[in-house]
Short mmCIF file of C-alpha atoms and ligand atoms in Angstrom, two decimals:
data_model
loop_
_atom_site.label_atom_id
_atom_site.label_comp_id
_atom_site.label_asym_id
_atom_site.label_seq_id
_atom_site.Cartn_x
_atom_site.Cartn_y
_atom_site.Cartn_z
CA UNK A 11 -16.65 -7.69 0.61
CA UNK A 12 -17.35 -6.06 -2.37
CA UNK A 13 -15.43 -6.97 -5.86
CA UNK A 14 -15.06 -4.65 -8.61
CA UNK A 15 -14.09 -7.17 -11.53
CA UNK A 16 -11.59 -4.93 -14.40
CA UNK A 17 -11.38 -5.74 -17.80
CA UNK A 18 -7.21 -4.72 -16.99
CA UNK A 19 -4.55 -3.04 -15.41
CA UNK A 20 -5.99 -0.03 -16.49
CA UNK A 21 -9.33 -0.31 -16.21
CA UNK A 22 -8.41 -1.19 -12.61
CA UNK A 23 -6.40 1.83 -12.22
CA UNK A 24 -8.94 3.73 -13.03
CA UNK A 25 -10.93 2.02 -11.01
CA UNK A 26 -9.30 2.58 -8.35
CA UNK A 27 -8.94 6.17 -8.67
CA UNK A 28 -12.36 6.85 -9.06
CA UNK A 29 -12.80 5.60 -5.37
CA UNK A 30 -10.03 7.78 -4.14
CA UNK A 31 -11.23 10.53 -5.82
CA UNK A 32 -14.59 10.31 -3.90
CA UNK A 33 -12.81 10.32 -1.00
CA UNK A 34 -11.02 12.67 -1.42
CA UNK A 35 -13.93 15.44 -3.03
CA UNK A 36 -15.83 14.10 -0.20
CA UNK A 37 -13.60 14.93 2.67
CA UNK A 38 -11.01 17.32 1.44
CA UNK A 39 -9.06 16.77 4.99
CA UNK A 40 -9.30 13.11 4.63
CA UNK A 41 -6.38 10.57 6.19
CA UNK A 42 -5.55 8.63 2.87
CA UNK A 43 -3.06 5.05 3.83
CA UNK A 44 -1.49 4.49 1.00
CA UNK A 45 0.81 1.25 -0.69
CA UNK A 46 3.65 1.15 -3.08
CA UNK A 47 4.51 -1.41 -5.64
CA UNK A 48 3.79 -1.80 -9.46
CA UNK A 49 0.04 -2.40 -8.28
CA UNK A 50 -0.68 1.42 -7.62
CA UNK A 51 1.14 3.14 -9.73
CA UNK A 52 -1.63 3.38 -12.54
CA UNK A 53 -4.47 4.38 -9.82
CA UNK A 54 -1.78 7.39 -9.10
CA UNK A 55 -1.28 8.36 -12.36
CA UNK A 56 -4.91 8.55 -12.64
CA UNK A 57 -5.18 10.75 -9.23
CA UNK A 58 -2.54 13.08 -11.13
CA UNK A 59 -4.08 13.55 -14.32
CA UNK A 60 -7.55 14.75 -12.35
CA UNK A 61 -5.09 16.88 -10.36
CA UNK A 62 -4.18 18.23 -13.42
CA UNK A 63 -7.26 19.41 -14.77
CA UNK A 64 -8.25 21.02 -11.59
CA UNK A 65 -10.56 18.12 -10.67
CA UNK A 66 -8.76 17.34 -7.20
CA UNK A 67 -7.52 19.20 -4.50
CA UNK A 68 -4.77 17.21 -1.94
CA UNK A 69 -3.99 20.50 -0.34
CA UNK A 70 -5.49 19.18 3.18
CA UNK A 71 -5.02 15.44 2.59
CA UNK A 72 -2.87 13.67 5.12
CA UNK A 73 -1.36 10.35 4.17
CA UNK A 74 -0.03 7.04 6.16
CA UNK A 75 2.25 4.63 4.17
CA UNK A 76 2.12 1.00 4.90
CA UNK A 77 5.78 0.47 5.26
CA UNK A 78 9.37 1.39 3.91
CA UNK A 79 12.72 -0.81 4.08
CA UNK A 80 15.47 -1.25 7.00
CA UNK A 81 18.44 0.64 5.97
CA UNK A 82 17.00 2.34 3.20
CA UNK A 83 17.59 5.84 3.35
CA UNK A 84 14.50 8.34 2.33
CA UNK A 85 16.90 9.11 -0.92
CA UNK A 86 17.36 5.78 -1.93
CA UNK A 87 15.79 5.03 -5.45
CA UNK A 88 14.32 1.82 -3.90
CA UNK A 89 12.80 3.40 -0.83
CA UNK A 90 9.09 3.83 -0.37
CA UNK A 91 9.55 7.21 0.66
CA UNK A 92 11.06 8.15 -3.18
CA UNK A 93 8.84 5.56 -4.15
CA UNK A 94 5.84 7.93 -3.09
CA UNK A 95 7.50 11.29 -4.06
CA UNK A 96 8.30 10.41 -7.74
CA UNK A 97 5.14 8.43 -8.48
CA UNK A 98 2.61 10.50 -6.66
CA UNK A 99 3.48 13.47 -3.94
CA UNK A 100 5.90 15.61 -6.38
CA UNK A 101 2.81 15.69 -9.34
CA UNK A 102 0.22 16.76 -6.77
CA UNK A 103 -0.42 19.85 -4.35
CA UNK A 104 0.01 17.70 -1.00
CA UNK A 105 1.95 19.25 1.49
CA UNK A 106 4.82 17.20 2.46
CA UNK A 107 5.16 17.49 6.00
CA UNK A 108 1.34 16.06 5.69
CA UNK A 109 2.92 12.90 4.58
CA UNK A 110 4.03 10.10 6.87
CA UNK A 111 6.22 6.89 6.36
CA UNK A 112 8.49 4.87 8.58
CA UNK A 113 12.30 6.20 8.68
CA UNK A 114 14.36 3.24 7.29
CA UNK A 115 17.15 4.32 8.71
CA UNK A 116 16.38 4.85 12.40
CA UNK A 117 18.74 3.83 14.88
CA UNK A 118 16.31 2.14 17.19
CA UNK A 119 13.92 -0.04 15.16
CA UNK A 120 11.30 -0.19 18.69
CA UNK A 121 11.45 3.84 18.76
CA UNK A 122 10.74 3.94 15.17
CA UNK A 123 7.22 1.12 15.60
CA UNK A 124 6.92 3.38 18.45
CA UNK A 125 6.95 6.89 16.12
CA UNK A 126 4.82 5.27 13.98
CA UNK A 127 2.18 3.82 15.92
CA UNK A 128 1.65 7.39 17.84
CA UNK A 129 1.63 8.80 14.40
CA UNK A 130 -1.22 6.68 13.31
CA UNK A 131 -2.92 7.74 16.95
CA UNK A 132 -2.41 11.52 16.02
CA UNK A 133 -3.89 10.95 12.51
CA UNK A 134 -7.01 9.40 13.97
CA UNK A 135 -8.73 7.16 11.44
CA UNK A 136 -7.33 6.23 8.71
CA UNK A 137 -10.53 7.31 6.31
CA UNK A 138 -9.78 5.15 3.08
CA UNK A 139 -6.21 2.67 3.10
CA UNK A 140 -5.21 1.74 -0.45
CA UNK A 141 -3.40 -1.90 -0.65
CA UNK A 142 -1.75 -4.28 -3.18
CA UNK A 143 -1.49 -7.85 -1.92
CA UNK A 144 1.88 -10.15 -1.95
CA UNK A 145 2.14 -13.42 -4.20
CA UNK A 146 2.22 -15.08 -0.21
CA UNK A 147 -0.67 -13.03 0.18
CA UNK A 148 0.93 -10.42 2.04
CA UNK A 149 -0.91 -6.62 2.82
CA UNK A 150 1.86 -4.36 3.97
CA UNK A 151 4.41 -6.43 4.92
CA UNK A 152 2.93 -8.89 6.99
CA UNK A 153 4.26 -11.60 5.89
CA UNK A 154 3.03 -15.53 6.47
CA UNK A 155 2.99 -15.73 10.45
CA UNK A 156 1.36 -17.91 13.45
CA UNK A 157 -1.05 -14.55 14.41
CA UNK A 158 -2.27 -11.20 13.21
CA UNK A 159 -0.02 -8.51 14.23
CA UNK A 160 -1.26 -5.03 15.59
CA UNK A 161 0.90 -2.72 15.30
CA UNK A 162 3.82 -1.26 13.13
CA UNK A 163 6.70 -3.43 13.93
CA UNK A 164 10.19 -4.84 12.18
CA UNK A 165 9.76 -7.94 9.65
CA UNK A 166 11.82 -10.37 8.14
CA UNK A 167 10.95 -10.87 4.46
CA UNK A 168 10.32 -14.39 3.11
CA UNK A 169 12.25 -15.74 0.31
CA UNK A 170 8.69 -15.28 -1.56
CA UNK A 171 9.10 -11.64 -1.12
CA UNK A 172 12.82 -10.62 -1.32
CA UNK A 173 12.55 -12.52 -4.94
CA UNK A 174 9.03 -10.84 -6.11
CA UNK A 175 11.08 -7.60 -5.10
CA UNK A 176 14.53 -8.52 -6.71
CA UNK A 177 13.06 -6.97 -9.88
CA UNK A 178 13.49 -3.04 -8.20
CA UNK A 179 17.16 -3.92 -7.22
CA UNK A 180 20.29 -4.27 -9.08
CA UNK A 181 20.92 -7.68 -7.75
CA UNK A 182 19.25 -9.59 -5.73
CA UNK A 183 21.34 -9.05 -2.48
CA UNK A 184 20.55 -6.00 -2.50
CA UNK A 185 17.04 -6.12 -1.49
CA UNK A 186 16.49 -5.02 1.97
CA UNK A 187 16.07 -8.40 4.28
CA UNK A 188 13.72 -6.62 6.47
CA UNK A 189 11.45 -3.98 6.75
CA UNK A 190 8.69 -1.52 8.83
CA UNK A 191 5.29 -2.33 8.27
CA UNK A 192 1.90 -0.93 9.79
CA UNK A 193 0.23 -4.53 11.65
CA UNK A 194 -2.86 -5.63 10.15
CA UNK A 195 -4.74 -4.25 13.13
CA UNK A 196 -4.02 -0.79 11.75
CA UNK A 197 -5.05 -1.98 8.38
CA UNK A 198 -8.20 -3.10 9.62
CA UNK A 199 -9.44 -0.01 11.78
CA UNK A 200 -9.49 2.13 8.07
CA UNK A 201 -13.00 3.21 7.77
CA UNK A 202 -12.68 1.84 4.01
CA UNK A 203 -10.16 -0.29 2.42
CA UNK A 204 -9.47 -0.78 -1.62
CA UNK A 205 -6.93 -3.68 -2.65
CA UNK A 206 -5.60 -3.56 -6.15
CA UNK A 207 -4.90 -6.51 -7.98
CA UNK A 208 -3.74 -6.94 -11.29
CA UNK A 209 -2.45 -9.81 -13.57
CA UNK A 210 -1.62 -13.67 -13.44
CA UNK A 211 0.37 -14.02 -11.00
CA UNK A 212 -1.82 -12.49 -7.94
CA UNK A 213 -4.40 -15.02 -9.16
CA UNK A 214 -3.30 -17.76 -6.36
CA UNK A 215 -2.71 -15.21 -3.74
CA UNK A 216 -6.32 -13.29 -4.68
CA UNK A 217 -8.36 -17.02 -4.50
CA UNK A 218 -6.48 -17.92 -1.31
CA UNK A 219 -6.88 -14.66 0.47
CA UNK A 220 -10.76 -14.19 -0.23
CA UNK A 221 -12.08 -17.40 -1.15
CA UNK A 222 -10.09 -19.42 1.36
CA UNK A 223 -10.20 -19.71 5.32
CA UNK A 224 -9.06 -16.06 6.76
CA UNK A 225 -5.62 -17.44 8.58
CA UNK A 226 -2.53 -15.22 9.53
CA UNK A 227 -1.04 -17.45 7.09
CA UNK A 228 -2.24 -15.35 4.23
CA UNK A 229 -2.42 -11.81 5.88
CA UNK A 230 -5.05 -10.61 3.50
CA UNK A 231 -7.63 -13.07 4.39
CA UNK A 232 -8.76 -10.74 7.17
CA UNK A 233 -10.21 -8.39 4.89
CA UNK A 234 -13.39 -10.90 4.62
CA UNK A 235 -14.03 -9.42 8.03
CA UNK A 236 -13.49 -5.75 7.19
CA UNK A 237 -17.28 -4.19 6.92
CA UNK A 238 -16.18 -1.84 3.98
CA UNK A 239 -13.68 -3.19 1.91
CA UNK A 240 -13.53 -3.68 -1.62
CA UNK A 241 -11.64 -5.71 -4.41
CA UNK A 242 -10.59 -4.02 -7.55
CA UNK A 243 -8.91 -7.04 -9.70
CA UNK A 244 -8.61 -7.79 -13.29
CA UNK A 245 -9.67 -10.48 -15.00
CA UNK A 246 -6.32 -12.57 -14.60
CA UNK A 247 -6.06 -11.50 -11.13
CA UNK A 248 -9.70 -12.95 -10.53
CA UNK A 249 -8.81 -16.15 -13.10
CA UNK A 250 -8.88 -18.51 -10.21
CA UNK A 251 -12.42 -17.75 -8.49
C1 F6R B 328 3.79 -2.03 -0.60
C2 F6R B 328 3.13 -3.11 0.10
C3 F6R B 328 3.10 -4.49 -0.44
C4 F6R B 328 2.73 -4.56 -1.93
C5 F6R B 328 2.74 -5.99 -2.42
C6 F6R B 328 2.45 -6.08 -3.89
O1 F6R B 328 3.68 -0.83 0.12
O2 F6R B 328 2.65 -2.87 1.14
O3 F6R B 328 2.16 -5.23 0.29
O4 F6R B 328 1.46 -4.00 -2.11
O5 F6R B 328 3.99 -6.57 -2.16
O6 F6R B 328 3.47 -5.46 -4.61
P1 F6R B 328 3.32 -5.24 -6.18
O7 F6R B 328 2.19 -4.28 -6.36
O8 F6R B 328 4.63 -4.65 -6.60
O9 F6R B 328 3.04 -6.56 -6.77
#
């Protein structure tokens, strides 16, 4: 495990980015799996701004999202798949049927893991998977659980979630109660893997995740196993280690 130690959010970001960015000049065909949340948002604006100036070309890049809301149709403000469009894949020259997330609103949740996971299969490796982390210590949205899970499947989201989330949603009821995620078996076969964590309040989740036992209890923890992955946190993310 490698840790990149930011001054801030944006130093992080940037960060971040710069990683990406490698991967990206490096293998212009890469598979990129990507998160969303307030955590990546600055490493994308980053990403766009080198689009911008010519720096970056995402014309061959092929993406995998970690997970999108039950019942939350792709033109739903709150879903992951707007999520991605208005914070990253409208400001860049990706091509959208290069893009991948789960459906929300598939009729049969086991066809949808099903789509997914053959997805994943077709994509081959995922080359560099970009991650924020849960206050329970989540990745994706594997959530606190007796074992690891492989695959994309259906979750229930824990209290701990549904109220770190409540601040996207009008009230909290509306938050989706459940959700597709990629397993942490997917997350783990990525040839490289970059967490982003900023502020205060990932400082429990950050110490308990890589400087405490690696238990499904704390999905994260497994990354102490991964052979390439690396920690980009700020210094109040890192304020407990
Ligand atoms: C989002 C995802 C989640 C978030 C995590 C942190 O695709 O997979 O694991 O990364 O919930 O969310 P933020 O960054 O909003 O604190």
């Amino acid at each position: 495990m490698k840790i990149i130690r930011a001054k801030n959010y944006d130093h992080m970001s940037r960060q971040a980015a710069n990683i990406i960015s490698a991967q990206v000049i490096l293998k212009p065909d890469c598979v990129l799996g990507l998160a969303t949340g307030s955590s990546p948002i600055g490493t994308y604006e980053q990403l766009i701004k080198w689009y911008e100036k010519g720096d970056l070309d995402f014309s061959q890049v092929r993406t995998v999202n970690l997970d999108e809301y039950v019942g939350l149709d792709r033109e739903h403000e709150q879903s992951y798949a707007w999520f991605m469009r208005s914070h990253f894949f409208d400001h860049i020259n990706i091509d959208p049927s290069n893009t991948n997330i789960p459906c929300g609103t598939a009729l049969d949740g086991n066809a949808e893991c099903k789509r997914y996971d053959d997805t994943l299969r077709s994509l081959g490796e995922i080359d560099l998977q970009l991650l924020g982390i849960g206050p329970n210590g989540h990745i994706g949205f594997n959530e606190p659980d007796s074992c690891f899970t492989k695959g994309t499947h259906k979750v229930a989201l824990t209290e701990t979630t549904i109220r770190a989330n409540r601040r996207f949603f009008q009230r909290e009821e509306d938050v989706p109660r459940f959700a597709y995620t990629m397993g942490v078996c997917d997350i783990m076969n990525a040839s490289r893997v970059v967490l982003v964590a900023s502020g205060a309040d990932k400082a429990d989740a950050v110490k308990a995740a890589f400087f405490g036992p690696i238990t499904p209890l704390v999905s994260a923890s497994i990354l102490q196993l991964h052979p390439n992955f690396t920690l980009v946190a700020d210094e109040a993310a890192l304020s407990k280690v």
